[in-house]
PDB file of C-alpha atoms in Angstrom:
ATOM      1  CA  MET U   1     116.604  77.203 107.171  1.00 86.00           C
ATOM      2  CA  LEU U   2     114.093  79.030 105.164  1.00 93.00           C
ATOM      3  CA  LYS U   3     116.530  81.763 104.492  1.00 96.00           C
ATOM      4  CA  ASP U   4     119.015  79.326 102.943  1.00 97.00           C
ATOM      5  CA  GLU U   5     116.452  77.567 100.926  1.00 97.00           C
ATOM      6  CA  ILE U   6     115.341  80.830  99.340  1.00 98.00           C
ATOM      7  CA  LYS U   7     118.889  82.048  98.636  1.00 97.00           C
ATOM      8  CA  ARG U   8     119.532  78.952  96.588  1.00 97.00           C
ATOM      9  CA  ILE U   9     116.598  79.635  94.238  1.00 98.00           C
ATOM     10  CA  ILE U  10     116.762  83.254  93.678  1.00 98.00           C
ATOM     11  CA  LYS U  11     119.621  85.735  92.262  1.00 98.00           C
ATOM     12  CA  GLY U  12     118.720  88.500  94.667  1.00 98.00           C
ATOM     13  CA  ASP U  13     119.371  88.991  98.374  1.00 98.00           C
ATOM     14  CA  VAL U  14     117.736  87.498 101.526  1.00 98.00           C
ATOM     15  CA  GLU U  15     118.144  89.219 104.961  1.00 98.00           C
ATOM     16  CA  ASP U  16     116.862  88.514 108.453  1.00 98.00           C
ATOM     17  CA  ALA U  17     119.129  90.780 110.668  1.00 98.00           C
ATOM     18  CA  SER U  18     117.287  92.157 113.652  1.00 98.00           C
ATOM     19  CA  SER U  19     117.980  95.776 112.488  1.00 98.00           C
ATOM     20  CA  VAL U  20     116.592  94.875 109.062  1.00 98.00           C
ATOM     21  CA  LEU U  21     113.446  93.327 110.432  1.00 98.00           C
ATOM     22  CA  ASP U  22     112.873  96.264 112.772  1.00 97.00           C
ATOM     23  CA  LYS U  23     112.972  98.632 109.711  1.00 97.00           C
ATOM     24  CA  TYR U  24     110.465  96.569 107.789  1.00 98.00           C
ATOM     25  CA  SER U  25     108.114  96.322 110.835  1.00 98.00           C
ATOM     26  CA  HIS U  26     106.817  99.737 109.939  1.00 95.00           C
ATOM     27  CA  ASP U  27     105.459 101.862 107.143  1.00 94.00           C
ATOM     28  CA  TYR U  28     104.265 105.450 107.569  1.00 93.00           C
ATOM     29  CA  SER U  29     101.083 104.228 109.427  1.00 93.00           C
ATOM     30  CA  ILE U  30     100.562 103.586 113.198  1.00 95.00           C
ATOM     31  CA  PHE U  31     100.784  99.827 112.550  1.00 95.00           C
ATOM     32  CA  GLU U  32     103.675  97.506 113.551  1.00 96.00           C
ATOM     33  CA  MET U  33     104.139  93.969 112.281  1.00 97.00           C
ATOM     34  CA  ARG U  34     107.567  92.141 112.455  1.00 98.00           C
ATOM     35  CA  PRO U  35     108.472  89.938 109.352  1.00 98.00           C
ATOM     36  CA  GLU U  36     110.379  86.819 109.357  1.00 97.00           C
ATOM     37  CA  LEU U  37     112.521  87.505 106.286  1.00 98.00           C
ATOM     38  CA  ILE U  38     113.274  90.282 103.742  1.00 98.00           C
ATOM     39  CA  VAL U  39     113.670  89.245  99.968  1.00 98.00           C
ATOM     40  CA  TYR U  40     115.214  91.603  97.506  1.00 98.00           C
ATOM     41  CA  PRO U  41     114.461  90.178  94.027  1.00 98.00           C
ATOM     42  CA  LYS U  42     116.673  90.889  91.152  1.00 98.00           C
ATOM     43  CA  ASP U  43     113.870  90.439  88.590  1.00 98.00           C
ATOM     44  CA  SER U  44     110.495  88.996  87.924  1.00 98.00           C
ATOM     45  CA  ALA U  45     112.156  85.561  87.489  1.00 98.00           C
ATOM     46  CA  ASP U  46     113.163  85.754  91.131  1.00 98.00           C
ATOM     47  CA  ILE U  47     109.566  86.569  92.287  1.00 98.00           C
ATOM     48  CA  LYS U  48     108.221  83.711  90.031  1.00 98.00           C
ATOM     49  CA  ALA U  49     110.668  81.254  91.755  1.00 98.00           C
ATOM     50  CA  LEU U  50     109.817  82.493  95.149  1.00 98.00           C
ATOM     51  CA  VAL U  51     105.997  82.160  94.741  1.00 98.00           C
ATOM     52  CA  LYS U  52     106.384  78.663  93.229  1.00 98.00           C
ATOM     53  CA  PHE U  53     108.690  77.757  96.206  1.00 97.00           C
ATOM     54  CA  LEU U  54     106.167  78.982  98.733  1.00 96.00           C
ATOM     55  CA  ASN U  55     103.422  77.267  96.946  1.00 96.00           C
ATOM     56  CA  ALA U  56     105.389  73.902  97.282  1.00 95.00           C
ATOM     57  CA  LYS U  57     106.175  74.612 100.954  1.00 94.00           C
ATOM     58  CA  ARG U  58     102.496  75.176 101.830  1.00 87.00           C
ATOM     59  CA  ASP U  59     101.683  71.763 100.296  1.00 87.00           C
ATOM     60  CA  GLU U  60     104.074  70.373 102.528  1.00 90.00           C
ATOM     61  CA  GLY U  61     102.193  71.893 105.487  1.00 87.00           C
ATOM     62  CA  TYR U  62     103.959  75.260 106.040  1.00 86.00           C
ATOM     63  CA  ILE U  63     100.680  77.134 105.889  1.00 84.00           C
ATOM     64  CA  TYR U  64     101.961  80.085 107.815  1.00 89.00           C
ATOM     65  CA  LEU U  65     104.257  81.243 104.877  1.00 94.00           C
ATOM     66  CA  SER U  66     103.072  84.329 102.874  1.00 95.00           C
ATOM     67  CA  VAL U  67     104.720  87.068 100.853  1.00 97.00           C
ATOM     68  CA  THR U  68     103.935  90.719 100.974  1.00 97.00           C
ATOM     69  CA  ALA U  69     105.092  93.115  98.241  1.00 97.00           C
ATOM     70  CA  ARG U  70     106.641  96.280  99.338  1.00 97.00           C
ATOM     71  CA  ALA U  71     108.002  99.399  97.420  1.00 97.00           C
ATOM     72  CA  ALA U  72     109.194 102.498  99.233  1.00 96.00           C
ATOM     73  CA  GLY U  73     106.973 101.761 102.375  1.00 95.00           C
ATOM     74  CA  THR U  74     105.335 105.230 102.540  1.00 94.00           C
ATOM     75  CA  ASP U  75     101.863 103.611 102.740  1.00 90.00           C
ATOM     76  CA  MET U  76      99.822 105.127 105.623  1.00 88.00           C
ATOM     77  CA  ALA U  77      97.502 102.136 106.070  1.00 87.00           C
ATOM     78  CA  GLY U  78      99.823  99.136 106.808  1.00 91.00           C
ATOM     79  CA  GLY U  79      99.707  97.686 103.274  1.00 91.00           C
ATOM     80  CA  PRO U  80     103.290  96.628 103.055  1.00 94.00           C
ATOM     81  CA  LEU U  81     103.527  95.000 106.484  1.00 96.00           C
ATOM     82  CA  GLY U  82     103.536  91.231 107.019  1.00 96.00           C
ATOM     83  CA  GLU U  83     104.573  88.589 109.477  1.00 96.00           C
ATOM     84  CA  SER U  84     106.226  86.280 107.004  1.00 97.00           C
ATOM     85  CA  ILE U  85     108.255  87.355 104.056  1.00 98.00           C
ATOM     86  CA  ILE U  86     108.432  90.902 102.741  1.00 98.00           C
ATOM     87  CA  LEU U  87     109.329  91.246  99.076  1.00 98.00           C
ATOM     88  CA  ASP U  88     111.255  94.715  98.523  1.00 98.00           C
ATOM     89  CA  THR U  89     111.524  95.656  94.910  1.00 98.00           C
ATOM     90  CA  THR U  90     113.319  99.027  95.456  1.00 98.00           C
ATOM     91  CA  ARG U  91     116.883  97.539  95.675  1.00 98.00           C
ATOM     92  CA  TYR U  92     117.066  95.978  92.206  1.00 98.00           C
ATOM     93  CA  MET U  93     113.759  96.407  90.342  1.00 98.00           C
ATOM     94  CA  ARG U  94     114.323  99.950  89.368  1.00 98.00           C
ATOM     95  CA  GLY U  95     114.441 101.727  86.065  1.00 98.00           C
ATOM     96  CA  VAL U  96     112.423 103.253  83.318  1.00 98.00           C
ATOM     97  CA  THR U  97     112.548 101.054  80.186  1.00 93.00           C
ATOM     98  CA  GLY U  98     111.003 103.482  77.717  1.00 93.00           C
ATOM     99  CA  VAL U  99     109.300 106.771  77.454  1.00 97.00           C
ATOM    100  CA  ARG U 100     107.395 107.314  74.194  1.00 96.00           C
ATOM    101  CA  GLN U 101     105.537 110.391  72.764  1.00 96.00           C
ATOM    102  CA  GLU U 102     102.188 109.038  71.452  1.00 93.00           C
ATOM    103  CA  LYS U 103      98.963 110.670  70.663  1.00 94.00           C
ATOM    104  CA  LEU U 104      96.382 108.511  72.225  1.00 93.00           C
ATOM    105  CA  GLY U 105      93.474 110.769  72.015  1.00 95.00           C
ATOM    106  CA  LYS U 106      91.555 112.571  74.852  1.00 93.00           C
ATOM    107  CA  GLN U 107      90.617 111.310  78.287  1.00 93.00           C
ATOM    108  CA  LYS U 108      88.030 112.656  80.602  1.00 84.00           C
ATOM    109  CA  SER U 109      88.485 113.087  84.416  1.00 77.00           C
ATOM    110  CA  HIS U 110      86.082 112.326  87.198  1.00 70.00           C
ATOM    111  CA  ASP U 111      84.810 115.892  86.998  1.00 71.00           C
ATOM    112  CA  GLY U 112      84.411 115.885  83.271  1.00 75.00           C
ATOM    113  CA  MET U 113      87.607 117.704  82.341  1.00 78.00           C
ATOM    114  CA  ASN U 114      89.134 116.771  78.964  1.00 87.00           C
ATOM    115  CA  PHE U 115      92.886 116.333  78.363  1.00 92.00           C
ATOM    116  CA  ASP U 116      95.193 114.757  75.809  1.00 95.00           C
ATOM    117  CA  ILE U 117      97.143 111.580  76.397  1.00 97.00           C
ATOM    118  CA  ALA U 118     100.519 112.403  74.902  1.00 97.00           C
ATOM    119  CA  GLY U 119     102.734 109.534  75.630  1.00 98.00           C
ATOM    120  CA  THR U 120     103.445 106.420  77.584  1.00 98.00           C
ATOM    121  CA  ALA U 121     106.251 105.173  79.742  1.00 98.00           C
ATOM    122  CA  THR U 122     107.151 101.784  81.100  1.00 98.00           C
ATOM    123  CA  VAL U 123     108.723 101.408  84.534  1.00 98.00           C
ATOM    124  CA  LEU U 124     109.670  98.893  87.007  1.00 98.00           C
ATOM    125  CA  PRO U 125     107.784  98.910  90.356  1.00 98.00           C
ATOM    126  CA  GLY U 126     110.706  99.815  92.748  1.00 98.00           C
ATOM    127  CA  THR U 127     111.499 103.022  90.785  1.00 98.00           C
ATOM    128  CA  TYR U 128     111.099 106.049  92.992  1.00 98.00           C
ATOM    129  CA  TYR U 129     108.653 108.495  91.385  1.00 98.00           C
ATOM    130  CA  ARG U 130     111.124 111.372  91.580  1.00 98.00           C
ATOM    131  CA  ASP U 131     113.501 109.380  89.245  1.00 98.00           C
ATOM    132  CA  PHE U 132     110.593 108.244  87.020  1.00 98.00           C
ATOM    133  CA  GLU U 133     109.397 111.914  86.599  1.00 98.00           C
ATOM    134  CA  LYS U 134     113.042 113.069  85.656  1.00 98.00           C
ATOM    135  CA  GLU U 135     112.911 110.637  82.688  1.00 98.00           C
ATOM    136  CA  THR U 136     109.316 111.526  81.424  1.00 98.00           C
ATOM    137  CA  LEU U 137     110.180 115.342  81.789  1.00 98.00           C
ATOM    138  CA  LYS U 138     113.047 114.786  79.291  1.00 97.00           C
ATOM    139  CA  GLN U 139     110.344 114.227  76.699  1.00 96.00           C
ATOM    140  CA  GLY U 140     108.031 117.000  78.009  1.00 97.00           C
ATOM    141  CA  LEU U 141     105.718 114.489  79.658  1.00 98.00           C
ATOM    142  CA  ILE U 142     104.419 113.641  83.175  1.00 97.00           C
ATOM    143  CA  MET U 143     102.223 111.164  84.930  1.00 97.00           C
ATOM    144  CA  PRO U 144     100.176 113.585  86.848  1.00 95.00           C
ATOM    145  CA  CYS U 145      98.544 111.635  89.515  1.00 93.00           C
ATOM    146  CA  PHE U 146     101.435 111.653  92.009  1.00 94.00           C
ATOM    147  CA  PRO U 147     100.802 111.685  95.787  1.00 93.00           C
ATOM    148  CA  ALA U 148     102.190 114.317  98.249  1.00 93.00           C
ATOM    149  CA  SER U 149     104.964 111.820  99.044  1.00 95.00           C
ATOM    150  CA  ARG U 150     106.270 112.021  95.431  1.00 93.00           C
ATOM    151  CA  GLU U 151     110.056 112.530  96.545  1.00 96.00           C
ATOM    152  CA  ILE U 152     110.049 109.390  98.626  1.00 97.00           C
ATOM    153  CA  CYS U 153     107.444 106.897  97.211  1.00 97.00           C
ATOM    154  CA  ALA U 154     107.924 104.295  94.512  1.00 98.00           C
ATOM    155  CA  VAL U 155     105.632 103.720  91.656  1.00 98.00           C
ATOM    156  CA  GLY U 156     104.760 100.121  92.649  1.00 98.00           C
ATOM    157  CA  GLY U 157     103.168 101.465  95.807  1.00 96.00           C
ATOM    158  CA  MET U 158     101.459 104.281  93.837  1.00 96.00           C
ATOM    159  CA  VAL U 159      99.607 101.704  91.792  1.00 97.00           C
ATOM    160  CA  ALA U 160      98.941  99.252  94.655  1.00 96.00           C
ATOM    161  CA  ASN U 161      97.503 102.240  96.684  1.00 94.00           C
ATOM    162  CA  ASN U 162      95.745 103.971  93.648  1.00 95.00           C
ATOM    163  CA  GLY U 163      97.841 106.981  94.533  1.00 93.00           C
ATOM    164  CA  ALA U 164      96.623 110.578  93.805  1.00 92.00           C
ATOM    165  CA  GLY U 165      97.535 114.095  94.801  1.00 91.00           C
ATOM    166  CA  GLU U 166      97.428 117.745  94.041  1.00 90.00           C
ATOM    167  CA  LYS U 167      96.479 117.421  90.391  1.00 90.00           C
ATOM    168  CA  SER U 168      93.963 114.619  90.899  1.00 86.00           C
ATOM    169  CA  LEU U 169      90.788 116.846  90.730  1.00 83.00           C
ATOM    170  CA  LYS U 170      91.874 117.572  87.258  1.00 88.00           C
ATOM    171  CA  TYR U 171      93.382 114.382  86.011  1.00 92.00           C
ATOM    172  CA  GLY U 172      92.094 111.549  88.240  1.00 90.00           C
ATOM    173  CA  GLN U 173      93.839 108.747  90.112  1.00 92.00           C
ATOM    174  CA  ASN U 174      96.344 106.332  89.272  1.00 95.00           C
ATOM    175  CA  LYS U 175      93.703 103.876  88.035  1.00 95.00           C
ATOM    176  CA  ASP U 176      93.065 106.336  85.232  1.00 95.00           C
ATOM    177  CA  PHE U 177      96.762 106.402  83.932  1.00 97.00           C
ATOM    178  CA  VAL U 178      97.659 102.801  84.060  1.00 98.00           C
ATOM    179  CA  LYS U 179      97.737 101.567  80.606  1.00 98.00           C
ATOM    180  CA  SER U 180      98.966  98.024  81.355  1.00 98.00           C
ATOM    181  CA  LEU U 181     100.545  95.995  84.029  1.00 98.00           C
ATOM    182  CA  LYS U 182     102.642  92.896  84.340  1.00 98.00           C
ATOM    183  CA  VAL U 183     101.833  90.905  87.409  1.00 98.00           C
ATOM    184  CA  ILE U 184     102.773  87.516  88.986  1.00 98.00           C
ATOM    185  CA  LEU U 185      99.848  85.617  90.264  1.00 98.00           C
ATOM    186  CA  ASP U 186      99.518  82.967  92.962  1.00 97.00           C
ATOM    187  CA  ASP U 187     100.479  80.264  90.395  1.00 97.00           C
ATOM    188  CA  GLY U 188     104.020  81.820  90.168  1.00 98.00           C
ATOM    189  CA  GLU U 189     103.377  82.896  86.536  1.00 98.00           C
ATOM    190  CA  GLU U 190     103.812  86.373  85.049  1.00 98.00           C
ATOM    191  CA  TYR U 191     100.862  87.835  82.965  1.00 98.00           C
ATOM    192  CA  LEU U 192     100.201  90.956  80.963  1.00 98.00           C
ATOM    193  CA  VAL U 193      97.052  92.678  82.127  1.00 98.00           C
ATOM    194  CA  GLU U 194      95.476  95.422  79.947  1.00 98.00           C
ATOM    195  CA  PRO U 195      92.196  96.537  78.681  1.00 98.00           C
ATOM    196  CA  ILE U 196      90.750  94.163  76.044  1.00 98.00           C
ATOM    197  CA  SER U 197      87.490  94.053  73.903  1.00 98.00           C
ATOM    198  CA  LYS U 198      84.531  91.744  74.609  1.00 97.00           C
ATOM    199  CA  GLN U 199      85.875  89.574  71.632  1.00 98.00           C
ATOM    200  CA  GLU U 200      89.243  89.295  73.211  1.00 98.00           C
ATOM    201  CA  LEU U 201      87.738  88.622  76.656  1.00 98.00           C
ATOM    202  CA  GLU U 202      85.609  85.800  75.294  1.00 98.00           C
ATOM    203  CA  ALA U 203      88.732  84.139  73.775  1.00 98.00           C
ATOM    204  CA  LYS U 204      90.867  84.910  76.867  1.00 98.00           C
ATOM    205  CA  ILE U 205      88.461  83.213  79.305  1.00 98.00           C
ATOM    206  CA  LEU U 206      88.844  79.831  77.293  1.00 98.00           C
ATOM    207  CA  GLU U 207      92.570  79.631  78.022  1.00 98.00           C
ATOM    208  CA  ASP U 208      93.851  77.272  80.612  1.00 98.00           C
ATOM    209  CA  ASN U 209      95.751  79.602  83.105  1.00 98.00           C
ATOM    210  CA  ARG U 210      95.187  81.415  86.350  1.00 98.00           C
ATOM    211  CA  LEU U 211      94.475  84.859  84.629  1.00 98.00           C
ATOM    212  CA  ALA U 212      91.866  83.224  82.364  1.00 98.00           C
ATOM    213  CA  GLU U 213      90.214  81.847  85.523  1.00 98.00           C
ATOM    214  CA  ILE U 214      90.233  84.991  87.224  1.00 98.00           C
ATOM    215  CA  TYR U 215      88.762  86.834  84.192  1.00 98.00           C
ATOM    216  CA  ARG U 216      86.153  84.185  83.740  1.00 98.00           C
ATOM    217  CA  LYS U 217      84.959  84.433  87.320  1.00 98.00           C
ATOM    218  CA  THR U 218      85.001  88.236  87.341  1.00 98.00           C
ATOM    219  CA  TRP U 219      83.068  88.472  84.040  1.00 98.00           C
ATOM    220  CA  ASN U 220      80.394  86.030  85.289  1.00 98.00           C
ATOM    221  CA  LEU U 221      80.108  88.036  88.575  1.00 98.00           C
ATOM    222  CA  ILE U 222      79.757  91.284  86.622  1.00 98.00           C
ATOM    223  CA  LYS U 223      77.195  89.936  84.105  1.00 97.00           C
ATOM    224  CA  ARG U 224      74.941  88.728  87.069  1.00 97.00           C
ATOM    225  CA  ASN U 225      75.259  91.907  89.119  1.00 98.00           C
ATOM    226  CA  TYR U 226      76.153  94.745  86.677  1.00 97.00           C
ATOM    227  CA  ASP U 227      73.552  97.225  87.832  1.00 96.00           C
ATOM    228  CA  ASP U 228      74.283  96.662  91.602  1.00 97.00           C
ATOM    229  CA  ILE U 229      77.968  96.776  91.104  1.00 96.00           C
ATOM    230  CA  LYS U 230      77.748 100.146  89.080  1.00 94.00           C
ATOM    231  CA  SER U 231      75.363 101.778  91.688  1.00 94.00           C
ATOM    232  CA  ALA U 232      77.764 100.768  94.558  1.00 92.00           C
ATOM    233  CA  LYS U 233      80.633 102.759  93.133  1.00 90.00           C
ATOM    234  CA  PRO U 234      81.860 105.352  95.606  1.00 87.00           C
ATOM    235  CA  LYS U 235      81.271 109.021  94.627  1.00 82.00           C
ATOM    236  CA  THR U 236      84.843 110.026  95.595  1.00 78.00           C
ATOM    237  CA  THR U 237      87.630 111.634  93.749  1.00 73.00           C
ATOM    238  CA  LYS U 238      90.112 109.344  95.537  1.00 76.00           C
ATOM    239  CA  ASN U 239      89.541 105.578  96.448  1.00 78.00           C
ATOM    240  CA  SER U 240      92.307 103.418  97.995  1.00 77.00           C
ATOM    241  CA  SER U 241      89.974 100.670  99.044  1.00 78.00           C
ATOM    242  CA  GLY U 242      90.992  98.372  96.167  1.00 80.00           C
ATOM    243  CA  TYR U 243      88.958  95.756  94.264  1.00 91.00           C
ATOM    244  CA  LEU U 244      87.562  98.404  91.798  1.00 94.00           C
ATOM    245  CA  LEU U 245      85.054  95.921  90.318  1.00 95.00           C
ATOM    246  CA  TRP U 246      82.774  98.735  89.000  1.00 95.00           C
ATOM    247  CA  ASP U 247      85.638  99.886  86.701  1.00 95.00           C
ATOM    248  CA  VAL U 248      86.324  96.577  85.078  1.00 98.00           C
ATOM    249  CA  TRP U 249      83.626  96.653  82.589  1.00 97.00           C
ATOM    250  CA  ASP U 250      81.236  99.203  81.045  1.00 91.00           C
ATOM    251  CA  ASN U 251      78.442  98.319  78.820  1.00 94.00           C
ATOM    252  CA  SER U 252      78.681 101.416  76.745  1.00 93.00           C
ATOM    253  CA  THR U 253      82.345 100.797  75.737  1.00 94.00           C
ATOM    254  CA  GLU U 254      82.466  96.947  76.091  1.00 97.00           C
ATOM    255  CA  ILE U 255      85.936  97.093  77.260  1.00 97.00           C
ATOM    256  CA  PHE U 256      87.154  94.810  80.062  1.00 98.00           C
ATOM    257  CA  ASP U 257      89.866  96.290  81.983  1.00 98.00           C
ATOM    258  CA  GLY U 258      91.615  93.749  84.180  1.00 98.00           C
ATOM    259  CA  THR U 259      94.113  96.381  85.544  1.00 98.00           C
ATOM    260  CA  LYS U 260      91.304  97.583  87.954  1.00 97.00           C
ATOM    261  CA  LEU U 261      91.556  94.217  89.780  1.00 97.00           C
ATOM    262  CA  PHE U 262      95.063  95.037  90.850  1.00 97.00           C
ATOM    263  CA  ILE U 263      95.262  98.766  91.223  1.00 96.00           C
ATOM    264  CA  GLY U 264      94.594  99.859  94.752  1.00 94.00           C
ATOM    265  CA  ALA U 265      94.410  96.231  95.934  1.00 94.00           C
ATOM    266  CA  GLN U 266      97.757  96.507  97.958  1.00 93.00           C
ATOM    267  CA  GLY U 267      99.239  93.515  96.294  1.00 93.00           C
ATOM    268  CA  THR U 268      96.756  91.100  97.520  1.00 94.00           C
ATOM    269  CA  THR U 269      95.523  90.118  94.022  1.00 96.00           C
ATOM    270  CA  GLY U 270      98.981  89.880  92.370  1.00 97.00           C
ATOM    271  CA  ILE U 271     102.579  91.083  92.566  1.00 98.00           C
ATOM    272  CA  ILE U 272     103.120  93.953  90.022  1.00 98.00           C
ATOM    273  CA  THR U 273     106.364  93.543  88.092  1.00 98.00           C
ATOM    274  CA  GLU U 274     106.043  96.246  85.372  1.00 98.00           C
ATOM    275  CA  ILE U 275     103.834  99.348  84.832  1.00 98.00           C
ATOM    276  CA  THR U 276     103.114 101.173  81.635  1.00 98.00           C
ATOM    277  CA  TYR U 277     101.634 104.611  82.413  1.00 98.00           C
ATOM    278  CA  LYS U 278      99.732 106.996  80.095  1.00 98.00           C
ATOM    279  CA  LEU U 279     101.350 110.407  80.260  1.00 98.00           C
ATOM    280  CA  VAL U 280     100.156 114.050  79.487  1.00 97.00           C
ATOM    281  CA  ALA U 281     102.176 117.136  78.461  1.00 97.00           C
ATOM    282  CA  GLU U 282     103.944 118.874  81.155  1.00 93.00           C
ATOM    283  CA  GLU U 283     102.151 122.013  82.289  1.00 84.00           C
ATOM    284  CA  LYS U 284     104.404 125.056  81.741  1.00 73.00           C
TER     285      LYS U 284
END
């Protein structure tokens, strides 16, 4: 059985009870889709093992197998639903691994407001925002682009949905506060994704790995179609449609920001295993 095979390769849990599958058949949307298995990874090593296992099974002809990442399941568009394997990070992959006060300069919002970036925090994707905020507030800091579901949502879903909320007109969306990500790609390997210079990009695309391939194809696409891509950027203060290609590269800064390929993409471009957020000072 598939369940038993997966249990042998990971440290976390695998469940297929009918009541469990019923629970994961829904998020906060109107959609319903019943999965086959629920996997609760202990860590990124479990996710890597699962993705490599599924790749091997597909090579054997099991083409129906897939994995869908899920955090708290508060999405209202069906993002965490799937018919195959649901990967729930909220059971074990929780915790804030560091909050740091750092003066990282000013940042400008969509509407031109300037504010100071006063720190950073690194957090695992299954961490509930309410718990994350408690840790940042101990340092007088906050990640201000939280959604209305702040008490019940988890940060992995916030990034995957490009979450925003009551403070977003001033500060922006999640995409504006993600400093870096760790993601597992379809090759089953984990990569650090962060803004890099043109020189760093030119070196990165020469590497022999999946992330380098994605960067290389993305960079070639942007170079050929830069003006069209920029002109197609939606003029909205909140965008959850994913694939934020217009924000990956800017000729004026010459910074290539690969995080924009994952933020808002609902886990379809990679599975998020760690987030480092930029923070602002708590508003008194």
